[in-house]
Amino acid sequence: MDLPAALPAKTLPAPLRWDVFCQVIDNYGDAGVCWRLCATLAARGHAVRLWIDDSAPVEWMAPGAAQGQWPGIQVLSWEQAANPAFLAQCPPSDVWIEAFGCELPPAWLQWHASQAALQARPPAWINLEYLSAEPFAMRSHHLPSPVMSGPARGWTKHFFYPGFVPQSGGLLPSRVASGLADWADCDTALRAYAPALAGQRSVLLFSYPTAPLAALVQALRSQDQPVQLLVAAGAGQSALARAAGLRSDVGHADCTVTQGALQIRLLPFLPQAPFDALLGVCDLNLVRGEDSLAQALQAGSPSVWQIYPQADGAHNAKLQAYLDTIGASPPERAWHIFWNQGAHSPWQRDLIWPWEAGSDWALSARTRSQTLREHDDLGTRLLGFVQGLLGAAPAP
Ligand code: TRH
């Protein structure tokens, strides 16, 4: 009988040092994904530096992080990444993550390419892309992209595409569902912001201002039982306040207004963990952007995705690919059409609520979430890929 080959040392999950680069282009998704990745890696014992050009969203997503109060994570500025004197004090890392194609500062590349140790063994350099179910994402996942010019010429980046299926890069895990967050903290926040959810119907709304909010409000007001609408902070909240005709003096975060069956509660910006927890306790999550979608899916309650609209209409194919991949039912598709057709999209008679008799939406959302969570999450898949790259590189 053949003896199994000895495991190469690199397959051991030794803690690595990571540099994650984030440029905030718009909204909160760039910071949200990068922070979630950092938290996932740090929870597995890795040392992470997050270089970010605007740390304002991190201040409310992860209070204390920018002040160095999160074990394993250092939040640093983009300017520091371009300062050779500062870089000289930083131990070199094993992995560079360039989020969403943000280009690393030239001074960073210059400084690192001049270091003999890195010339002998360059870092695993990953271009972390947007979550997509489209075929191109699967085709491009793990593909190498040789650097052809500049100080790092001759090194290689690799694409990494998050996704919903086992062959993809997976989904970033929910901070709550995967036990990465302190449940007591989340519970305190839930008690504060969603005090009377038990036994009541509830909808979480995190939308762009272009969602059909007037039609939503109208439909909720005429429900036969009370419904709480928890409205996440941001531009969508201001639009909801206008659509519901809230007086400007109540149109601010952290207040509750009752209109017919509808109780509207405007939320302040919540830290990411309680935000995730909220997705797990509401009966319907109307979410936007890839990160809240990924979390809503894993949370296991029915969800509808308002996809970020692109001028060239490319978001339509992306939405279709998503619905096909998750095997969306006709009622779910009807909701996605209604919700993504602009502020004046009319309420349709065939739209059903997940709590309506005969609806199996809640059950299918739970089943989908179980399937997703049985697969390795993005952190595990990324780590495996990176270890393969580092193992293949010559030892220093
Ligand atoms: O803010 P978004 O709309 O971001 C989007 C997407 O990233 C999209 O890909 C990009 O093209 C576009 O911006 C420009 O939605 P998303 O992706 O859901 O990110 C929101 C993040 O904010 C998520 O990590 C959850 C977090 N969040 C909280 O932690 N607490 C809160 O109170 C709120 C409102 C959000």
Coordinates of C-alpha atoms and ligand atoms in Angstrom, one line a residue:
M1 CA 0.0 0.0 0.0
D2 CA 1.3 3.5 -0.9
L3 CA 1.9 5.8 2.0
P4 CA 0.2 9.2 1.7
A5 CA 2.7 12.0 0.7
A6 CA 3.7 14.2 3.6
L7 CA 1.7 17.4 3.7
P8 CA 3.8 20.4 2.6
A9 CA 4.4 22.8 5.4
K10 CA 2.4 25.6 3.6
T11 CA -0.8 23.7 4.0
L12 CA -0.7 24.4 7.8
P13 CA -2.9 27.3 8.5
A14 CA -0.1 29.5 9.8
P15 CA -1.2 33.1 10.6
L16 CA -0.3 35.4 7.8
R17 CA 0.2 39.2 7.5
W18 CA -2.3 40.9 5.2
D19 CA -2.5 44.3 3.6
V20 CA -6.0 45.2 2.4
F21 CA -6.4 48.3 0.2
C22 CA -9.7 50.2 0.0
Q23 CA -10.7 53.3 -1.9
V24 CA -14.2 54.5 -1.1
I25 CA -15.8 55.3 -4.4
D26 CA -19.4 55.7 -3.5
N27 CA -21.8 54.5 -0.8
Y28 CA -20.7 52.1 2.0
G29 CA -20.1 48.8 0.1
D30 CA -16.4 49.3 -0.5
A31 CA -15.7 50.0 3.2
G32 CA -18.2 47.4 4.3
V33 CA -16.7 44.5 2.3
C34 CA -13.1 45.5 3.2
W35 CA -13.9 45.8 6.9
R36 CA -15.8 42.5 6.9
L37 CA -12.9 40.8 5.2
C38 CA -10.4 42.2 7.8
A39 CA -12.6 41.1 10.6
T40 CA -12.9 37.6 9.2
L41 CA -9.2 37.3 8.8
A42 CA -8.4 38.7 12.2
A43 CA -10.9 36.4 13.8
R44 CA -8.8 33.5 12.4
G45 CA -5.7 34.8 14.0
H46 CA -4.2 36.7 11.0
A47 CA -2.6 40.2 11.3
V48 CA -4.3 42.7 9.0
R49 CA -3.6 46.2 8.0
L50 CA -6.5 48.1 6.3
W51 CA -5.3 51.0 4.2
I52 CA -8.3 53.2 3.4
D53 CA -8.7 56.6 1.8
D54 CA -11.8 57.5 3.8
S55 CA -12.2 55.9 7.2
A56 CA -15.5 57.7 8.1
P57 CA -17.7 54.6 7.4
V58 CA -15.4 52.4 9.4
E59 CA -16.0 54.8 12.4
W60 CA -19.7 53.6 12.6
M61 CA -19.3 50.1 11.1
A62 CA -16.6 49.2 13.7
P63 CA -16.5 51.7 16.5
G64 CA -13.0 51.9 17.9
A65 CA -11.3 50.2 15.0
A66 CA -9.7 53.4 13.6
Q67 CA -8.3 54.0 17.2
G68 CA -6.6 50.6 17.2
Q69 CA -9.1 48.9 19.5
W70 CA -9.8 45.8 17.3
P71 CA -7.4 42.9 18.0
G72 CA -5.4 42.0 14.9
I73 CA -6.5 44.9 12.8
Q74 CA -4.7 48.2 12.1
V75 CA -6.6 50.9 10.2
L76 CA -4.2 53.2 8.3
S77 CA -4.6 56.0 5.8
W78 CA -3.9 55.9 2.1
E79 CA -1.2 58.6 2.7
Q80 CA 0.6 56.4 5.0
A81 CA 0.8 53.7 2.3
A82 CA 2.6 56.2 0.1
N83 CA 5.1 57.3 2.8
P84 CA 8.4 55.4 2.5
A85 CA 9.5 56.6 6.0
F86 CA 6.3 55.0 7.4
L87 CA 6.6 51.9 5.3
A88 CA 10.1 51.3 6.6
Q89 CA 8.6 50.7 10.1
C90 CA 6.0 48.2 8.8
P91 CA 6.9 44.5 8.6
P92 CA 6.3 43.3 5.1
S93 CA 3.2 41.2 4.6
D94 CA 2.4 37.9 2.9
V95 CA -0.7 39.0 1.0
W96 CA -1.9 42.2 -0.7
I97 CA -5.6 42.6 -1.4
E98 CA -6.5 45.2 -3.9
A99 CA -10.2 45.7 -3.4
F100 CA -12.4 46.3 -6.5
G101 CA -9.4 47.1 -8.8
C102 CA -8.2 50.1 -6.7
E103 CA -4.6 50.7 -7.8
L104 CA -2.0 50.5 -5.1
P105 CA -0.1 53.8 -4.5
P106 CA 3.0 54.0 -6.8
A107 CA 5.2 54.9 -3.8
W108 CA 4.0 51.6 -2.1
L109 CA 5.0 49.6 -5.1
Q110 CA 8.3 51.5 -5.5
W111 CA 9.3 50.9 -1.9
H112 CA 8.3 47.2 -1.8
A113 CA 9.9 46.3 -5.1
S114 CA 13.2 47.7 -3.8
Q115 CA 13.2 45.2 -0.9
A116 CA 15.5 42.2 -1.5
A117 CA 13.3 39.8 0.5
L118 CA 10.2 40.6 -1.5
Q119 CA 12.2 40.4 -4.8
A120 CA 12.9 36.8 -3.8
R121 CA 9.4 36.0 -2.7
P122 CA 6.8 38.5 -3.8
P123 CA 3.5 38.7 -1.9
A124 CA 0.4 36.8 -3.0
W125 CA -1.3 39.8 -4.7
I126 CA -5.1 39.5 -5.1
N127 CA -7.5 41.7 -7.0
L128 CA -10.7 41.2 -5.0
E129 CA -13.7 41.8 -7.4
Y130 CA -17.4 42.6 -7.0
L131 CA -19.8 39.8 -6.1
S132 CA -21.5 38.6 -9.3
A133 CA -23.3 35.4 -10.5
E134 CA -22.5 36.2 -14.2
P135 CA -20.6 33.6 -16.2
F136 CA -17.6 36.0 -16.8
A137 CA -17.0 36.1 -13.0
M138 CA -16.6 32.3 -12.9
R139 CA -14.4 32.3 -16.0
S140 CA -12.1 35.0 -14.5
H141 CA -12.0 33.6 -10.9
H142 CA -8.3 32.8 -9.9
L143 CA -6.9 34.0 -13.3
P144 CA -3.4 35.4 -13.2
S145 CA -2.8 39.0 -14.4
P146 CA 1.0 39.5 -14.9
V147 CA 2.2 43.0 -14.0
M148 CA 3.8 44.3 -17.3
S149 CA 5.2 47.7 -16.2
G150 CA 6.2 49.8 -13.2
P151 CA 8.3 48.9 -10.2
A152 CA 6.5 45.5 -9.7
R153 CA 7.0 44.4 -13.3
G154 CA 7.3 40.6 -13.4
W155 CA 5.1 40.0 -10.4
T156 CA 1.6 38.6 -10.8
K157 CA -1.8 39.6 -9.5
H158 CA -4.7 37.1 -9.3
F159 CA -8.4 37.8 -9.7
F160 CA -10.7 36.6 -6.9
Y161 CA -14.4 36.7 -7.6
P162 CA -16.9 36.3 -4.7
G163 CA -20.0 34.2 -5.7
F164 CA -22.9 32.1 -4.7
V165 CA -21.7 28.7 -6.0
P166 CA -19.0 26.3 -4.8
Q167 CA -16.7 27.0 -7.8
S168 CA -16.7 30.8 -6.9
G169 CA -14.8 32.7 -4.2
G170 CA -17.9 32.4 -1.9
L171 CA -19.5 34.9 0.4
L172 CA -18.1 36.9 3.2
P173 CA -19.5 35.4 6.4
S174 CA -22.1 37.1 8.5
R175 CA -20.4 38.4 11.6
V176 CA -23.3 37.1 13.7
A177 CA -24.2 33.8 12.0
S178 CA -20.5 32.7 12.0
G179 CA -20.0 33.6 15.6
L180 CA -17.5 36.4 14.8
A181 CA -19.5 39.0 16.6
D182 CA -20.3 39.3 20.3
W183 CA -24.0 38.3 20.5
A184 CA -24.5 40.4 23.7
D185 CA -23.5 43.6 21.8
C186 CA -25.9 42.7 19.0
D187 CA -28.7 41.9 21.4
T188 CA -28.3 45.3 23.1
A189 CA -28.5 47.1 19.8
L190 CA -31.5 45.0 18.8
R191 CA -33.3 45.9 22.0
A192 CA -32.5 49.6 21.4
Y193 CA -33.5 49.8 17.8
A194 CA -36.0 47.0 17.2
P195 CA -37.6 46.7 20.7
A196 CA -41.0 45.3 19.8
L197 CA -40.2 43.0 16.9
A198 CA -41.2 39.8 18.6
G199 CA -44.5 38.6 17.3
Q200 CA -44.8 41.6 15.0
R201 CA -44.3 41.7 11.2
S202 CA -41.2 43.6 10.3
V203 CA -39.5 44.8 7.2
L204 CA -35.9 46.2 7.1
L205 CA -35.4 48.8 4.4
F206 CA -31.9 49.7 3.2
S207 CA -32.4 51.2 -0.2
Y208 CA -31.3 53.8 -2.7
P209 CA -33.6 56.8 -3.0
T210 CA -34.8 55.5 -6.4
A211 CA -36.8 52.6 -4.9
P212 CA -40.6 52.8 -5.2
L213 CA -40.9 54.0 -1.6
A214 CA -44.3 55.7 -2.0
A215 CA -45.9 52.4 -3.3
L216 CA -44.2 50.4 -0.5
V217 CA -45.5 52.8 2.2
Q218 CA -49.0 52.7 0.8
A219 CA -49.1 48.9 0.7
L220 CA -47.8 48.6 4.2
R221 CA -50.2 51.2 5.7
S222 CA -53.1 49.1 4.5
Q223 CA -52.0 45.7 6.0
D224 CA -54.5 43.9 8.2
Q225 CA -52.0 43.7 11.1
P226 CA -49.3 46.1 12.4
V227 CA -46.0 46.1 10.5
Q228 CA -42.7 47.7 11.6
L229 CA -40.6 49.3 8.9
L230 CA -37.1 49.7 10.1
V231 CA -35.4 52.2 7.9
A232 CA -31.6 52.1 7.7
A233 CA -29.7 55.3 7.7
G234 CA -28.5 57.1 4.5
A235 CA -30.0 58.7 1.4
G236 CA -32.7 56.0 1.2
Q237 CA -33.9 57.0 4.6
S238 CA -34.4 60.7 3.7
A239 CA -36.3 59.5 0.5
L240 CA -38.5 57.3 2.6
A241 CA -39.2 60.1 5.0
R242 CA -40.3 62.3 2.1
A243 CA -42.4 59.4 0.5
A244 CA -44.2 58.9 3.8
G245 CA -44.8 62.6 4.3
L246 CA -43.0 62.8 7.6
R247 CA -42.6 66.3 8.9
S248 CA -39.1 67.5 8.7
D249 CA -38.8 67.6 12.5
V250 CA -39.4 63.9 12.7
G251 CA -37.5 63.0 9.6
H252 CA -34.3 62.3 11.5
A253 CA -32.7 59.1 12.7
D254 CA -34.0 57.1 15.7
C255 CA -37.7 58.0 15.9
T256 CA -40.9 56.1 15.4
V257 CA -44.0 57.3 13.5
T258 CA -47.3 55.3 13.1
Q259 CA -49.4 55.6 9.9
G260 CA -52.3 53.1 9.8
A261 CA -50.9 49.6 10.2
L262 CA -47.4 50.9 9.5
Q263 CA -44.9 51.8 12.2
I264 CA -41.9 53.6 10.7
R265 CA -38.7 53.5 12.7
L266 CA -35.8 55.5 11.4
L267 CA -32.5 54.0 12.4
P268 CA -29.1 55.6 13.0
F269 CA -26.0 54.1 11.4
L270 CA -25.5 50.8 13.2
P271 CA -22.2 48.9 13.7
Q272 CA -21.9 46.1 11.1
A273 CA -22.6 43.2 13.6
P274 CA -26.0 44.5 14.9
F275 CA -26.8 45.5 11.3
D276 CA -26.3 41.8 10.3
A277 CA -28.3 40.7 13.4
L278 CA -31.2 42.9 12.3
L279 CA -31.2 41.1 8.9
G280 CA -31.7 37.9 10.8
V281 CA -34.7 39.0 12.8
C282 CA -36.8 40.8 10.2
D283 CA -39.5 39.0 8.1
L284 CA -38.4 40.8 4.9
N285 CA -35.2 42.5 4.1
L286 CA -35.2 45.0 1.3
V287 CA -31.5 45.5 0.7
R288 CA -29.1 47.2 -1.7
G289 CA -25.5 46.7 -2.7
E290 CA -23.6 43.4 -2.8
D291 CA -22.6 43.3 0.8
S292 CA -26.1 43.7 2.4
L293 CA -27.4 41.2 -0.2
A294 CA -24.8 38.6 0.7
Q295 CA -25.6 39.0 4.4
A296 CA -29.4 39.0 3.9
L297 CA -29.1 35.7 2.0
Q298 CA -27.1 34.1 4.7
A299 CA -29.4 35.5 7.4
G300 CA -32.2 33.3 6.0
S301 CA -35.1 35.7 5.9
P302 CA -36.8 36.6 2.5
S303 CA -34.9 39.3 0.8
V304 CA -35.2 41.6 -2.3
W305 CA -32.1 43.2 -3.8
Q306 CA -32.1 46.7 -5.2
I307 CA -29.1 46.5 -7.5
Y308 CA -26.9 49.5 -7.9
P309 CA -28.0 51.0 -11.3
Q310 CA -25.4 51.5 -13.9
A311 CA -25.7 54.0 -16.7
D312 CA -25.1 51.4 -19.5
G313 CA -27.8 49.0 -18.0
A314 CA -25.2 46.3 -17.2
H315 CA -27.0 45.8 -13.8
N316 CA -30.0 44.1 -15.6
A317 CA -27.9 41.1 -16.7
K318 CA -26.3 41.0 -13.3
L319 CA -29.7 40.9 -11.5
Q320 CA -31.0 38.2 -13.9
A321 CA -27.9 36.0 -13.4
Y322 CA -28.4 36.4 -9.6
L323 CA -32.1 35.4 -9.7
D324 CA -31.3 32.4 -12.0
T325 CA -28.4 31.2 -9.7
I326 CA -30.4 31.3 -6.5
G327 CA -33.4 29.7 -8.3
A328 CA -35.8 32.6 -7.5
S329 CA -39.5 31.7 -7.5
P330 CA -42.0 33.7 -9.6
P331 CA -43.1 35.7 -6.5
E332 CA -39.5 36.6 -5.8
R333 CA -38.9 37.6 -9.4
A334 CA -42.1 39.8 -9.4
W335 CA -40.8 41.6 -6.3
H336 CA -37.4 42.2 -7.9
I337 CA -39.0 43.6 -11.0
F338 CA -41.2 46.0 -8.9
W339 CA -38.3 47.0 -6.7
N340 CA -35.8 47.8 -9.4
Q341 CA -38.0 49.8 -11.8
G342 CA -37.5 53.2 -10.3
A343 CA -39.3 55.4 -7.8
H344 CA -42.6 55.4 -9.7
S345 CA -42.8 51.6 -10.2
P346 CA -46.5 50.8 -9.3
W347 CA -47.5 48.3 -6.8
Q348 CA -48.5 45.1 -8.6
R349 CA -51.5 42.9 -7.6
D350 CA -49.3 39.7 -7.9
L351 CA -46.9 40.9 -5.2
I352 CA -47.2 38.8 -2.1
W353 CA -45.8 39.3 1.4
P354 CA -43.7 36.5 2.9
W355 CA -46.1 36.3 5.8
E356 CA -49.2 35.7 3.6
A357 CA -51.0 32.4 4.0
G358 CA -49.7 29.9 1.4
S359 CA -46.4 31.7 0.8
D360 CA -43.4 29.4 0.9
W361 CA -40.9 32.3 0.6
A362 CA -39.7 32.2 4.2
L363 CA -39.1 28.5 4.0
S364 CA -37.1 28.7 0.7
A365 CA -35.1 31.6 2.1
R366 CA -34.1 29.5 5.1
T367 CA -33.2 26.5 2.9
R368 CA -31.1 28.7 0.6
S369 CA -29.3 30.2 3.6
Q370 CA -28.5 26.7 5.0
T371 CA -27.1 25.6 1.6
L372 CA -24.9 28.7 1.4
R373 CA -23.6 28.3 4.9
E374 CA -22.8 24.6 4.3
H375 CA -20.2 25.8 1.7
D376 CA -16.8 27.3 2.7
D377 CA -17.1 31.1 3.1
L378 CA -15.0 33.6 1.3
G379 CA -12.4 33.8 4.0
T380 CA -11.7 30.0 3.9
R381 CA -11.6 29.9 0.1
L382 CA -9.3 33.0 -0.1
L383 CA -7.0 31.6 2.5
G384 CA -6.7 28.3 0.6
F385 CA -6.0 30.0 -2.6
V386 CA -3.4 32.3 -1.0
Q387 CA -1.7 29.5 0.7
G388 CA -1.4 27.7 -2.6
L389 CA 0.2 30.8 -4.2
L390 CA 2.6 31.2 -1.3
G391 CA 3.4 27.6 -1.2
A392 CA 4.2 27.7 -4.9
A393 CA 6.5 30.7 -4.5
P394 CA 10.2 30.1 -3.7
A395 CA 10.9 30.3 0.0
P396 CA 12.7 33.4 1.1
Ligands
TRH1 O1 -23.7 51.0 0.4 P1 -24.0 50.1 -0.8 O2 -25.1 50.6 -1.7 O3 -22.7 49.9 -1.6 C1 -22.7 49.7 -3.0 C2 -22.1 48.4 -3.4 O4 -20.9 48.2 -2.8 C3 -22.0 48.4 -4.9 O5 -21.3 47.3 -5.3 C4 -21.2 49.6 -5.4 O6 -21.1 49.4 -6.7 C5 -22.0 50.8 -5.0 O7 -22.1 50.8 -3.6 C6 -21.2 52.0 -5.4 O8 -24.5 48.7 -0.2 P2 -23.7 47.5 0.4 O9 -22.8 46.8 -0.6 O10 -24.8 46.6 0.9 O11 -22.9 48.0 1.6 C7 -23.4 48.6 2.8 C8 -22.5 48.3 4.0 O12 -22.9 49.1 5.0 C9 -22.6 46.9 4.5 O13 -21.3 46.4 4.8 C10 -23.5 47.0 5.7 C11 -23.1 48.3 6.2 N1 -24.0 49.0 7.1 C12 -23.9 48.9 8.4 O14 -23.0 48.2 8.9 N2 -24.7 49.6 9.3 C13 -25.7 50.4 8.8 O15 -26.5 51.0 9.6 C14 -25.9 50.5 7.4 C15 -27.0 51.3 6.8 C16 -25.0 49.8 6.5

